[in-house]
Coordinates of C-alpha atoms and ligand atoms in Angstrom, one line a residue:
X12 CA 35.6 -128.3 23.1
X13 CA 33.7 -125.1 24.3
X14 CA 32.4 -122.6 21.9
X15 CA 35.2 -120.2 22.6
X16 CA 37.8 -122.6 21.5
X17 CA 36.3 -122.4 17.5
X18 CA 37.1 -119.6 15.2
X19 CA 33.5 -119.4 13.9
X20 CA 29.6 -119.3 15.3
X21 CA 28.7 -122.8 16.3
X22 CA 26.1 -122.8 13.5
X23 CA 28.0 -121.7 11.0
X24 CA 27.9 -123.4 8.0
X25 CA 28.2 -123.1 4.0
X26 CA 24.4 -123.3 2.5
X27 CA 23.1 -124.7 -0.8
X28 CA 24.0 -122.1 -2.6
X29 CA 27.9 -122.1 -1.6
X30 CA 27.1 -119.1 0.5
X31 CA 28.7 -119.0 4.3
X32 CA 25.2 -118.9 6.9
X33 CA 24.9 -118.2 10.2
X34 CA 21.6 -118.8 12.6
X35 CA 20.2 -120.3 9.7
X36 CA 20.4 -117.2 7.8
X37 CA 22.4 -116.5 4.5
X38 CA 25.4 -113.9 4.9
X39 CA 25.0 -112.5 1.0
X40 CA 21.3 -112.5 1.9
X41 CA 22.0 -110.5 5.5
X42 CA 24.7 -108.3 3.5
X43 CA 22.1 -107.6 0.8
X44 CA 18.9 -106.8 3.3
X45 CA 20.2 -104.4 5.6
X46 CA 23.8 -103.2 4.4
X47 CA 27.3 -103.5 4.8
X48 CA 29.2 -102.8 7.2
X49 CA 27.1 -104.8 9.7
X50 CA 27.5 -106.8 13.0
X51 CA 25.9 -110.7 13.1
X52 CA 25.4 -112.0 16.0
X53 CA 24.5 -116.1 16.7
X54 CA 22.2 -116.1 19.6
X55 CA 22.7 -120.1 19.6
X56 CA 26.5 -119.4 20.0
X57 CA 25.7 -116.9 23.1
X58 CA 23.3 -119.3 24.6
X59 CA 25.6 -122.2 24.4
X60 CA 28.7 -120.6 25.6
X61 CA 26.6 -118.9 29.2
X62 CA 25.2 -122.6 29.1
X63 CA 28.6 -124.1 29.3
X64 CA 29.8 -121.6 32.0
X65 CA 26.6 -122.5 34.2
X66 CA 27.9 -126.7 33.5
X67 CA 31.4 -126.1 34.0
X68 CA 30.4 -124.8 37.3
X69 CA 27.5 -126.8 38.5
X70 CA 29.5 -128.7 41.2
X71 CA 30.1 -125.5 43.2
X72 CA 26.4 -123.9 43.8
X73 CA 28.0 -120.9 45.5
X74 CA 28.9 -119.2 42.3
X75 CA 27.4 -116.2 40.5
X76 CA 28.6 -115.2 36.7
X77 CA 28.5 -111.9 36.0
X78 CA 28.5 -111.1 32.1
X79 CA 31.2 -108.3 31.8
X80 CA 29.0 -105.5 29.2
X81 CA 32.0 -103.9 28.6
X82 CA 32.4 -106.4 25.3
X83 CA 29.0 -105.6 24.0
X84 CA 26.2 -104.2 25.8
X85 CA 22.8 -103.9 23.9
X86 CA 19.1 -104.1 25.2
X87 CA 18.6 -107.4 23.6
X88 CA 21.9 -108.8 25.1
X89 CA 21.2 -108.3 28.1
X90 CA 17.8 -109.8 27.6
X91 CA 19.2 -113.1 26.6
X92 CA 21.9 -113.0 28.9
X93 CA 19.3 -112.5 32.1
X94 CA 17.1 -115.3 30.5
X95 CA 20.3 -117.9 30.8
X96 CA 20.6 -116.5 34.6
X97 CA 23.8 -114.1 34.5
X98 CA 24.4 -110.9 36.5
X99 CA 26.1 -107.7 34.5
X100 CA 29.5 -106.3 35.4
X101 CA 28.9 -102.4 34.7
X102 CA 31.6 -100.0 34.6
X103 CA 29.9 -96.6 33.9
X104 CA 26.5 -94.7 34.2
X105 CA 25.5 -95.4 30.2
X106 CA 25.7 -99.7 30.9
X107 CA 23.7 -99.1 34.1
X108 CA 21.4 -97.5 32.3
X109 CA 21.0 -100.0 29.5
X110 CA 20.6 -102.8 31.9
X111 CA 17.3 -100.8 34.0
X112 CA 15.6 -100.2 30.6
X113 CA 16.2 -103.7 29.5
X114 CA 14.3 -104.5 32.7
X115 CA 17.5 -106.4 34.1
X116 CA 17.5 -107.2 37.8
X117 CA 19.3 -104.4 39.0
X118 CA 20.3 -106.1 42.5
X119 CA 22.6 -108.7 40.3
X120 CA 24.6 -105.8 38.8
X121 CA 28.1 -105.3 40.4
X122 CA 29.6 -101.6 39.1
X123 CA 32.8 -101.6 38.6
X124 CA 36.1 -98.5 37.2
X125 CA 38.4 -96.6 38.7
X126 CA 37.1 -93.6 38.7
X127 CA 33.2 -93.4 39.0
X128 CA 31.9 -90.3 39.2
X129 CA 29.4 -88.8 41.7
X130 CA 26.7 -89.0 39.4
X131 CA 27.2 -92.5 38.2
X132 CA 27.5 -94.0 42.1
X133 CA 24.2 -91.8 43.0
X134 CA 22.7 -93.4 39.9
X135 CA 23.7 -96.9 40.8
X136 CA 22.3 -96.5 44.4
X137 CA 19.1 -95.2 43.0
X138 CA 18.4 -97.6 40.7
X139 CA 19.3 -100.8 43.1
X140 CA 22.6 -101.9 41.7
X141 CA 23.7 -104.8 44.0
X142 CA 27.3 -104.3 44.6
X143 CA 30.0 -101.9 44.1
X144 CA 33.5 -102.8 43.9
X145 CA 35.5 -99.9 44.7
X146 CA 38.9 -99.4 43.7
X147 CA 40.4 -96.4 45.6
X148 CA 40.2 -93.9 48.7
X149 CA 38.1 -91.2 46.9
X150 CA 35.8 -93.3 46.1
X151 CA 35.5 -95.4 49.5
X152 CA 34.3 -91.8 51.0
X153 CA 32.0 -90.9 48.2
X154 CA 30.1 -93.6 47.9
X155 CA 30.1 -93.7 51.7
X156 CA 28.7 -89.8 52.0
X157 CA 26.1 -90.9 49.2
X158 CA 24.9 -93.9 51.0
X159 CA 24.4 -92.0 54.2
X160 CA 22.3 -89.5 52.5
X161 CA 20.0 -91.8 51.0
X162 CA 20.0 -93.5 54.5
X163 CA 21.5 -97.1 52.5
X164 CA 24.1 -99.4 53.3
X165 CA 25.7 -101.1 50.5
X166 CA 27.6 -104.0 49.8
X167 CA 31.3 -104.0 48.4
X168 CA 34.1 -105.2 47.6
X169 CA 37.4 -103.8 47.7
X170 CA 39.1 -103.8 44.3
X171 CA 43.0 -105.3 45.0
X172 CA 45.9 -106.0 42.5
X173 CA 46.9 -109.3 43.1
X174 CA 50.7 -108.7 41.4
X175 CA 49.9 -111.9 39.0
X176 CA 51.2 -111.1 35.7
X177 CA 49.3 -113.1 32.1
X178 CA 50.8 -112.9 29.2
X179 CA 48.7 -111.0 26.3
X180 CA 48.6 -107.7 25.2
X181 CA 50.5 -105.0 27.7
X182 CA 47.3 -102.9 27.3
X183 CA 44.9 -105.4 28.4
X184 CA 46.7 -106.6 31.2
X185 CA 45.7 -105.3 34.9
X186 CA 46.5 -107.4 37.5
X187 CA 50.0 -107.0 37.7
X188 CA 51.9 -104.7 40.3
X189 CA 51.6 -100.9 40.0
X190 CA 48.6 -101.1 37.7
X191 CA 45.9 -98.2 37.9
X192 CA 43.4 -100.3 38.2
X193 CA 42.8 -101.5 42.4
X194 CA 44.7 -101.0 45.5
X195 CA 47.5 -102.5 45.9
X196 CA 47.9 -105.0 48.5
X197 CA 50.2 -102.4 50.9
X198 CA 47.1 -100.5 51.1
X199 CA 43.9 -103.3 52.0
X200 CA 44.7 -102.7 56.1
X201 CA 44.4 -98.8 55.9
X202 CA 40.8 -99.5 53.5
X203 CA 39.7 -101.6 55.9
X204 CA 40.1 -99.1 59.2
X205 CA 38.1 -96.9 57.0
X206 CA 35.5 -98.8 56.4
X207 CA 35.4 -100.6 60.0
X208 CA 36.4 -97.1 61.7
X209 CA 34.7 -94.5 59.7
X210 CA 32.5 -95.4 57.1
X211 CA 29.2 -97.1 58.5
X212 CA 27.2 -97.3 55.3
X213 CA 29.5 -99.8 53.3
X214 CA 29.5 -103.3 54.0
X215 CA 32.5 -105.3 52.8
X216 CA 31.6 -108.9 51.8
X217 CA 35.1 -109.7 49.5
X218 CA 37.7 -108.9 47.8
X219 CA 37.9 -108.2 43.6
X220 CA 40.3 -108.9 41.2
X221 CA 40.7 -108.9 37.2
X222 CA 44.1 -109.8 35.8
X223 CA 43.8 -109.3 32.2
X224 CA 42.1 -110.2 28.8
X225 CA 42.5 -112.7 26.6
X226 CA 44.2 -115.1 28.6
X227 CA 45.2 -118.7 27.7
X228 CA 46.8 -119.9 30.8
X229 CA 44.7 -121.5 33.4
X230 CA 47.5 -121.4 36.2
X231 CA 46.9 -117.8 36.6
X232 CA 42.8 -118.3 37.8
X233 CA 44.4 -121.0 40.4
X234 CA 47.4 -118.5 41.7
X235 CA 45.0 -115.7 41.9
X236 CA 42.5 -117.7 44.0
X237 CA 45.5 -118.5 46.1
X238 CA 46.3 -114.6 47.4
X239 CA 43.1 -113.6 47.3
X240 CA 41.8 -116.1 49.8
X241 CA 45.7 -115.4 51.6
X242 CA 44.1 -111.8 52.5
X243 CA 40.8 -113.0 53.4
X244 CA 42.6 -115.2 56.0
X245 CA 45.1 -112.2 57.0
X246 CA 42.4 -110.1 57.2
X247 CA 40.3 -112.3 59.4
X248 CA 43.3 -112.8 61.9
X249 CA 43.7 -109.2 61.6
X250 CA 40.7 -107.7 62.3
X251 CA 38.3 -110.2 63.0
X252 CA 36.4 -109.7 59.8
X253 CA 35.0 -112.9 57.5
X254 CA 34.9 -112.2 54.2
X255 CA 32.9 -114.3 52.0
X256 CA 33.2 -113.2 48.0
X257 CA 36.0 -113.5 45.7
X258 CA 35.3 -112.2 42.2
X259 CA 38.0 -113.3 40.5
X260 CA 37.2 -111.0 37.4
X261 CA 37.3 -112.1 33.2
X262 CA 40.0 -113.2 31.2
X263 CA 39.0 -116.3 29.5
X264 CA 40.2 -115.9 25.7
X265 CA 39.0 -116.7 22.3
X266 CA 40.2 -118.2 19.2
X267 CA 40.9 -115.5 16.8
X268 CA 43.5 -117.8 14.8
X269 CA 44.3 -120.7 14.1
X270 CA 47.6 -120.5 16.2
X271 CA 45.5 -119.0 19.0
X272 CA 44.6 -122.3 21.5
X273 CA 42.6 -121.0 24.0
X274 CA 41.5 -123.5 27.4
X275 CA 38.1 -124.5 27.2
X276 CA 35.3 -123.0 29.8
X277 CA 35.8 -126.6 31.5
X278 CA 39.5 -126.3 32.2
X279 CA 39.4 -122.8 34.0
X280 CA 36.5 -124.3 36.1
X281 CA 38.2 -126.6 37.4
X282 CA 41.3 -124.7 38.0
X283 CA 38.9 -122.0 40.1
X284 CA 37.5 -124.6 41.9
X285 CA 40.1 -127.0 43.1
X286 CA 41.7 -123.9 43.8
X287 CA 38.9 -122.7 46.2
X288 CA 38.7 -126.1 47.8
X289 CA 42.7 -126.6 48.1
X290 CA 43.4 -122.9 49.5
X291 CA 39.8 -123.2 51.8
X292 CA 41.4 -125.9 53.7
X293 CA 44.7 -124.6 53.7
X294 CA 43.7 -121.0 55.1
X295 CA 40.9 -122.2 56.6
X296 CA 38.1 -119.9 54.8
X297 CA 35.0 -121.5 54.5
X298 CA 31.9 -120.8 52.6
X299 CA 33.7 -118.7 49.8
X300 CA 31.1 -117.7 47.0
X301 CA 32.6 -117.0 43.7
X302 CA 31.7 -114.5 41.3
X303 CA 33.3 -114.8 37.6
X304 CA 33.4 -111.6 34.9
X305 CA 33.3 -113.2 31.7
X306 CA 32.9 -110.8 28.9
X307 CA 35.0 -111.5 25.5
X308 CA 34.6 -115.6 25.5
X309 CA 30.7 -115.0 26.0
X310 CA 30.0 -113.4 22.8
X311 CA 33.5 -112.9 21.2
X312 CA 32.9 -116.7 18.8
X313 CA 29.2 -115.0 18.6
X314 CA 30.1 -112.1 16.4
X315 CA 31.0 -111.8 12.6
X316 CA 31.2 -108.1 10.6
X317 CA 30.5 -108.2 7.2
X318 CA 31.7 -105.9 4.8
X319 CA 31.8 -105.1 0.9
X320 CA 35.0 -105.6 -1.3
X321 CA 35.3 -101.9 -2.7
X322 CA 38.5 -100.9 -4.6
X323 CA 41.6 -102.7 -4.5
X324 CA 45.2 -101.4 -5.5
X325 CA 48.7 -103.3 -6.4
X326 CA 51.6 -101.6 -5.5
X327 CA 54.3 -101.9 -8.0
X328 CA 56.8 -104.1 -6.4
X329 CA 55.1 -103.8 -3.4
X330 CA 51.7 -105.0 -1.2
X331 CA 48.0 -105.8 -2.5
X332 CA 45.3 -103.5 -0.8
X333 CA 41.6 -104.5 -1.2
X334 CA 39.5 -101.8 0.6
X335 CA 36.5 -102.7 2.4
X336 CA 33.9 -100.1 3.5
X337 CA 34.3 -100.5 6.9
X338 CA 37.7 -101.0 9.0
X339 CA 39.3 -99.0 12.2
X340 CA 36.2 -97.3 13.3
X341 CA 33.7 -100.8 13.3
X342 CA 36.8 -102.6 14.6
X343 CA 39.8 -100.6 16.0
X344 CA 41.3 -103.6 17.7
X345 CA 44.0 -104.4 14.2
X346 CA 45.5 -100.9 15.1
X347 CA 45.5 -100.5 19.2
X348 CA 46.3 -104.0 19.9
X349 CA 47.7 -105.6 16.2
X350 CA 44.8 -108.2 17.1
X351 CA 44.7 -110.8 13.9
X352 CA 41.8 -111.9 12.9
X353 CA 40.9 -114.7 10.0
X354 CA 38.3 -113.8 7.2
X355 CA 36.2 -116.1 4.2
X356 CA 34.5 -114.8 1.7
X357 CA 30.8 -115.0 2.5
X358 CA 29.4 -115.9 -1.2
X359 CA 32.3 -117.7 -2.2
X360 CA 33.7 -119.4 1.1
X361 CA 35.3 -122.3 -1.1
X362 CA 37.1 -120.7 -3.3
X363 CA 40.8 -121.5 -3.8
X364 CA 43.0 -118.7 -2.2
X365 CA 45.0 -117.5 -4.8
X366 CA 46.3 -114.5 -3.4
X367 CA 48.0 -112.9 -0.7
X368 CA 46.7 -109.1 0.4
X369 CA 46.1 -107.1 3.4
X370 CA 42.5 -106.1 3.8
X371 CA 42.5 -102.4 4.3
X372 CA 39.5 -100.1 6.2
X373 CA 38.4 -96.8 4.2
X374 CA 39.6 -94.5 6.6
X375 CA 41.8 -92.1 6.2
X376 CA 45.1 -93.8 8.3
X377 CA 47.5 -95.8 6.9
X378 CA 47.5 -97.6 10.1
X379 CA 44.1 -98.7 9.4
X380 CA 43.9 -101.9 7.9
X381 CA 42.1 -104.7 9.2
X382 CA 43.9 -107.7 8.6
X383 CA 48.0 -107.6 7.0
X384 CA 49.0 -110.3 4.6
X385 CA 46.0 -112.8 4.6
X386 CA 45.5 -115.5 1.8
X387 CA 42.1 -115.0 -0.1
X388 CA 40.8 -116.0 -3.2
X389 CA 40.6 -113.8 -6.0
X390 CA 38.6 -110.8 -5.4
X391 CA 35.9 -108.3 -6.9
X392 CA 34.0 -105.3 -6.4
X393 CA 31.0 -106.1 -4.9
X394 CA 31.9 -109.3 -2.8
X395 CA 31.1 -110.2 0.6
X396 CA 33.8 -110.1 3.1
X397 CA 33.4 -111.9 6.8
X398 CA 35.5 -111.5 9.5
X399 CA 35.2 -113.9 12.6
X400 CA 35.1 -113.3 15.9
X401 CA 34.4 -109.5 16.5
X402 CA 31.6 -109.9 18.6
X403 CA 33.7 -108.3 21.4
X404 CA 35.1 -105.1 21.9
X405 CA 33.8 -104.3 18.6
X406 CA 31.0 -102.3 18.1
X407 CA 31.8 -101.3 21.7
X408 CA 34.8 -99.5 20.8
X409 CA 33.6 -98.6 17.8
X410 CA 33.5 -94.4 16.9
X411 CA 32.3 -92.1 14.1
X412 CA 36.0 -91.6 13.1
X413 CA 35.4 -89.4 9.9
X414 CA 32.0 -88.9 10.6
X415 CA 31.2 -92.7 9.1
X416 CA 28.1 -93.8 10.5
X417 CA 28.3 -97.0 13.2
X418 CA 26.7 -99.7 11.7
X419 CA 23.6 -101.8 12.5
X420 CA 23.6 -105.1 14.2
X421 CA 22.0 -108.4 13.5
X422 CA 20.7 -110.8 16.0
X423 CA 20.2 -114.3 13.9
X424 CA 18.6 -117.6 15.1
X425 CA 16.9 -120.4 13.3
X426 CA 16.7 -118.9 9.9
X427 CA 15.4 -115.4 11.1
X428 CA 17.5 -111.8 11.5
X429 CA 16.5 -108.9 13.2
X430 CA 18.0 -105.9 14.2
X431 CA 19.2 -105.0 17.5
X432 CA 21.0 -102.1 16.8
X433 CA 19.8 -99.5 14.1
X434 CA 22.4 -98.0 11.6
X435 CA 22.8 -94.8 12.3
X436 CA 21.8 -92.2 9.8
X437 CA 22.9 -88.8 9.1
X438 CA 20.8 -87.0 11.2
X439 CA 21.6 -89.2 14.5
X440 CA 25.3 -88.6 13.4
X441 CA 24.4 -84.4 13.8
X442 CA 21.8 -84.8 16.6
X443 CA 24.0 -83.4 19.5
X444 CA 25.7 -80.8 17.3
X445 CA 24.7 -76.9 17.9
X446 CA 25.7 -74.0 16.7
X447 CA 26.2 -70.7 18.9
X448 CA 23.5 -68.1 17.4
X449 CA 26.3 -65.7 16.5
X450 CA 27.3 -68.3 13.7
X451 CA 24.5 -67.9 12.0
Ligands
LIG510 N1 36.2 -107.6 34.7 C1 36.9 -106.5 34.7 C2 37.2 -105.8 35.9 C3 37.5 -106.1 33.5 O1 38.3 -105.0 33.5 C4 37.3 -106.8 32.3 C5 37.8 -106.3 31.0 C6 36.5 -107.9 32.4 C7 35.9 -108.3 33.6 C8 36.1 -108.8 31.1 O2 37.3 -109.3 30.6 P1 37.1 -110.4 29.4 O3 36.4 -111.6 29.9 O4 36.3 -109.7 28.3 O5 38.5 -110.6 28.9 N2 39.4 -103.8 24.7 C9 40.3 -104.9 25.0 C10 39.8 -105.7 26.2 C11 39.8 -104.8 27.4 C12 39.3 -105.6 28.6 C13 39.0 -104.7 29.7 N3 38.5 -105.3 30.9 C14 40.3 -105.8 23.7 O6 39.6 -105.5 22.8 O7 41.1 -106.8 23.7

């Protein structure tokens, strides 16, 4: 079993005092010291995840894992994720930026979207990101005209849609055909006269794909392999051009439920790998380097929210609402994606579950509740509510919906907290608000 495949932290444990704890350090405790709503993050669960990437794949030295910031992105992240050796998958100018003042090595950032902007692609080439993997014409000319004026060449890789299909949420799949994400494979030969023909300050080393989130089948990685290594073999009989990287994007999923039975870290390895040796031979593409995107299975499992029981409500002849002080803003993955997520109470984890209710957020949507029809014990005012697994795409979707403040985030390990990210305040919240003079 890998840490992804378990609903909670890997140190996660019920103390002494019949209270849940994480990193050593007491939820009630955490919940109590800096506030509620707030983000808990197991550093032990982080390191041992990256740790079982780099094992899974230490047979095949040619591989580089790239941690996809997309799924949370902080200073210290990216500070423990550098120290277990990864590279960062960027996709706009404000995670560049994070990475250079975290003091990340720039040169193993790749910098991915489909549709940088000027200003991001001339700050990626000024501060030494390593790779760019484009995804359409535009931007195969304007990061060419940049690069020539800054007298660079730069290495990339062309961003293709490989027409595999996964099966999780429509929103978070990209791989399949006629997806805006990539161009599609009818359109690789015209890139590539481009870039041989025209455009003499990018240098194409491989070929990019991502086919969705939260995937559970391991078929997919070895299929994917399979056509992208198909076009680095068409392409070399083509036009005579070796291409050495495949970056075969993110995907691996969590275990957000029970019913949820994600493959472990080990499992996908292997699939990538045979893969690469099996399709090598067959198209006769040596050498291949891998690069991997992992973002949600690296510190999904890492990441608890706490929140405070506040008022609750029975409907006559209808459902149970307890209202916690947090909800669509913190975590708006219930309401875009109906994402199900499983909850304990923190200072009372063995309690018998007496009830059934739906967890509601406090703000003002119906559609925001965070988790429908859940069995919990009974509840009160006051008590500690933790939800698993929303240490991705949590806080970095999260918004100021009704002017609530984000809240702060906790890094725990061995017993100690501290915070990574502040919660915000009032005056951060109206920091970037004006007010034309004739207002006043
Ligand atoms: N590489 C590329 C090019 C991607 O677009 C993504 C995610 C990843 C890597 C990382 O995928 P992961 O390992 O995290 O599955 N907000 C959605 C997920 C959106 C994923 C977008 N792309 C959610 O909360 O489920």
């Amino acid at each position: 079993m890998t840490a992804n495949q378990g609903i909670k932290p890997v140190t996660c444990e019920v103390n002494e005092k019949g209270h849940l704890q994480i990193g050593g350090c007491d939820l009630v405790e955490l919940a109590d010291k800096y506030s509620t709503p707030l983000y808990v993050y197991d550093e032990q669960t982080i390191r041992t995840i990256a740790k079982e990437y780099k094992d899974a794949f230490k047979d095949y030295p040619n591989i580089k894992m790239l941690y996809a910031a997309k799924a949370f992105m902080t200073k210290a992240i990216c500070k423990i994720l550098s120290s277990e050796g990864f590279g960062f998958d960027v996709v706009s100018g404000g995670e560049i930026y994070t990475a250079y003042k975290a003091g990340v090595d720039m040169s193993s950032c790749l910098f991915n979207g489909n549709n940088k902007s000027v200003e991001e692609l001339e700050m990626a080439l000024n501060l030494g990101v390593g790779k760019i993997s484009v995804d359409n014409f535009l931007e195969l000319a304007l990061l060419n005209q940049i690069a020539f004026s800054k007298g660079k060449k730069i290495d990339i890789l062309l961003r293709i849609t490989p027409g595999i299909e996964c099966h999780t949420h429509e929103y978070i799949q990209t791989g399949h055909l006629d997806s805006k994400f990539g161009f599609d494979l009818s359109q690789v030969d015209e890139a590539i006269e481009l870039i041989l023909d025209e455009y003499e300050n990018l240098n194409l080393i491989g070929l990019h794909a991502h086919i969705g989130s939260q995937i559970f089948e391991t078929q997919i990685y070895y299929d994917e392999v399979g056509v992208i290594l198909k076009e680095i073999s068409r392409i070399r009989e083509k036009f005579g051009l070796e291409l050495h990287t495949i970056n075969l994007g993110g995907g691996l999923g969590i275990k957000y439920t029970d019913s949820d039975v994600p493959p472990s870290v080990k499992e996908i390895a292997e699939k990538i790998t045979s893969s690469v040796d099996y399709h090598s031979k067959k198209y006769n593409t040596g050498g291949i380097s891998i690069f991997i995107e992992p973002g949600r299975s690296i510190v999904g499992t890492s990441g608890v929210t706490l929140y405070t029981v506040g008022s609750s409500k029975q409907v006559p002849n209808g459902k149970k609402y307890i209202a916690v002080d947090g909800g669509m803003a913190d975590n708006p993955r219930p309401s875009l994606y109906q994402a199900v997520y499983t909850t304990q109470v923190a200072n009372k984890p063995n309690a018998a579950l007496s009830q059934t209710v739906t967890l509601a957020g406090r703000f003002c949507e119906s559609g925001d509740i965070l988790i429908k029809n859940v069995k919990m014990p009974d509840l009160e005012e006051g008590d500690v509510i933790c939800v698993y697994d929303t240490g991705a795409y949590g806080y970095s979707m999260s918004s100021n919906y009704n002017r609530v403040l984000k809240p702060a985030a906790v890094l725990v390990n061995n017993g100690q907290s501290d915070i990574i990210i502040n919660r915000e305040s009032y005056e951060d919240l109206i920091s970037c608000d004006m007010v034309p003079e004739r207002l006043n």
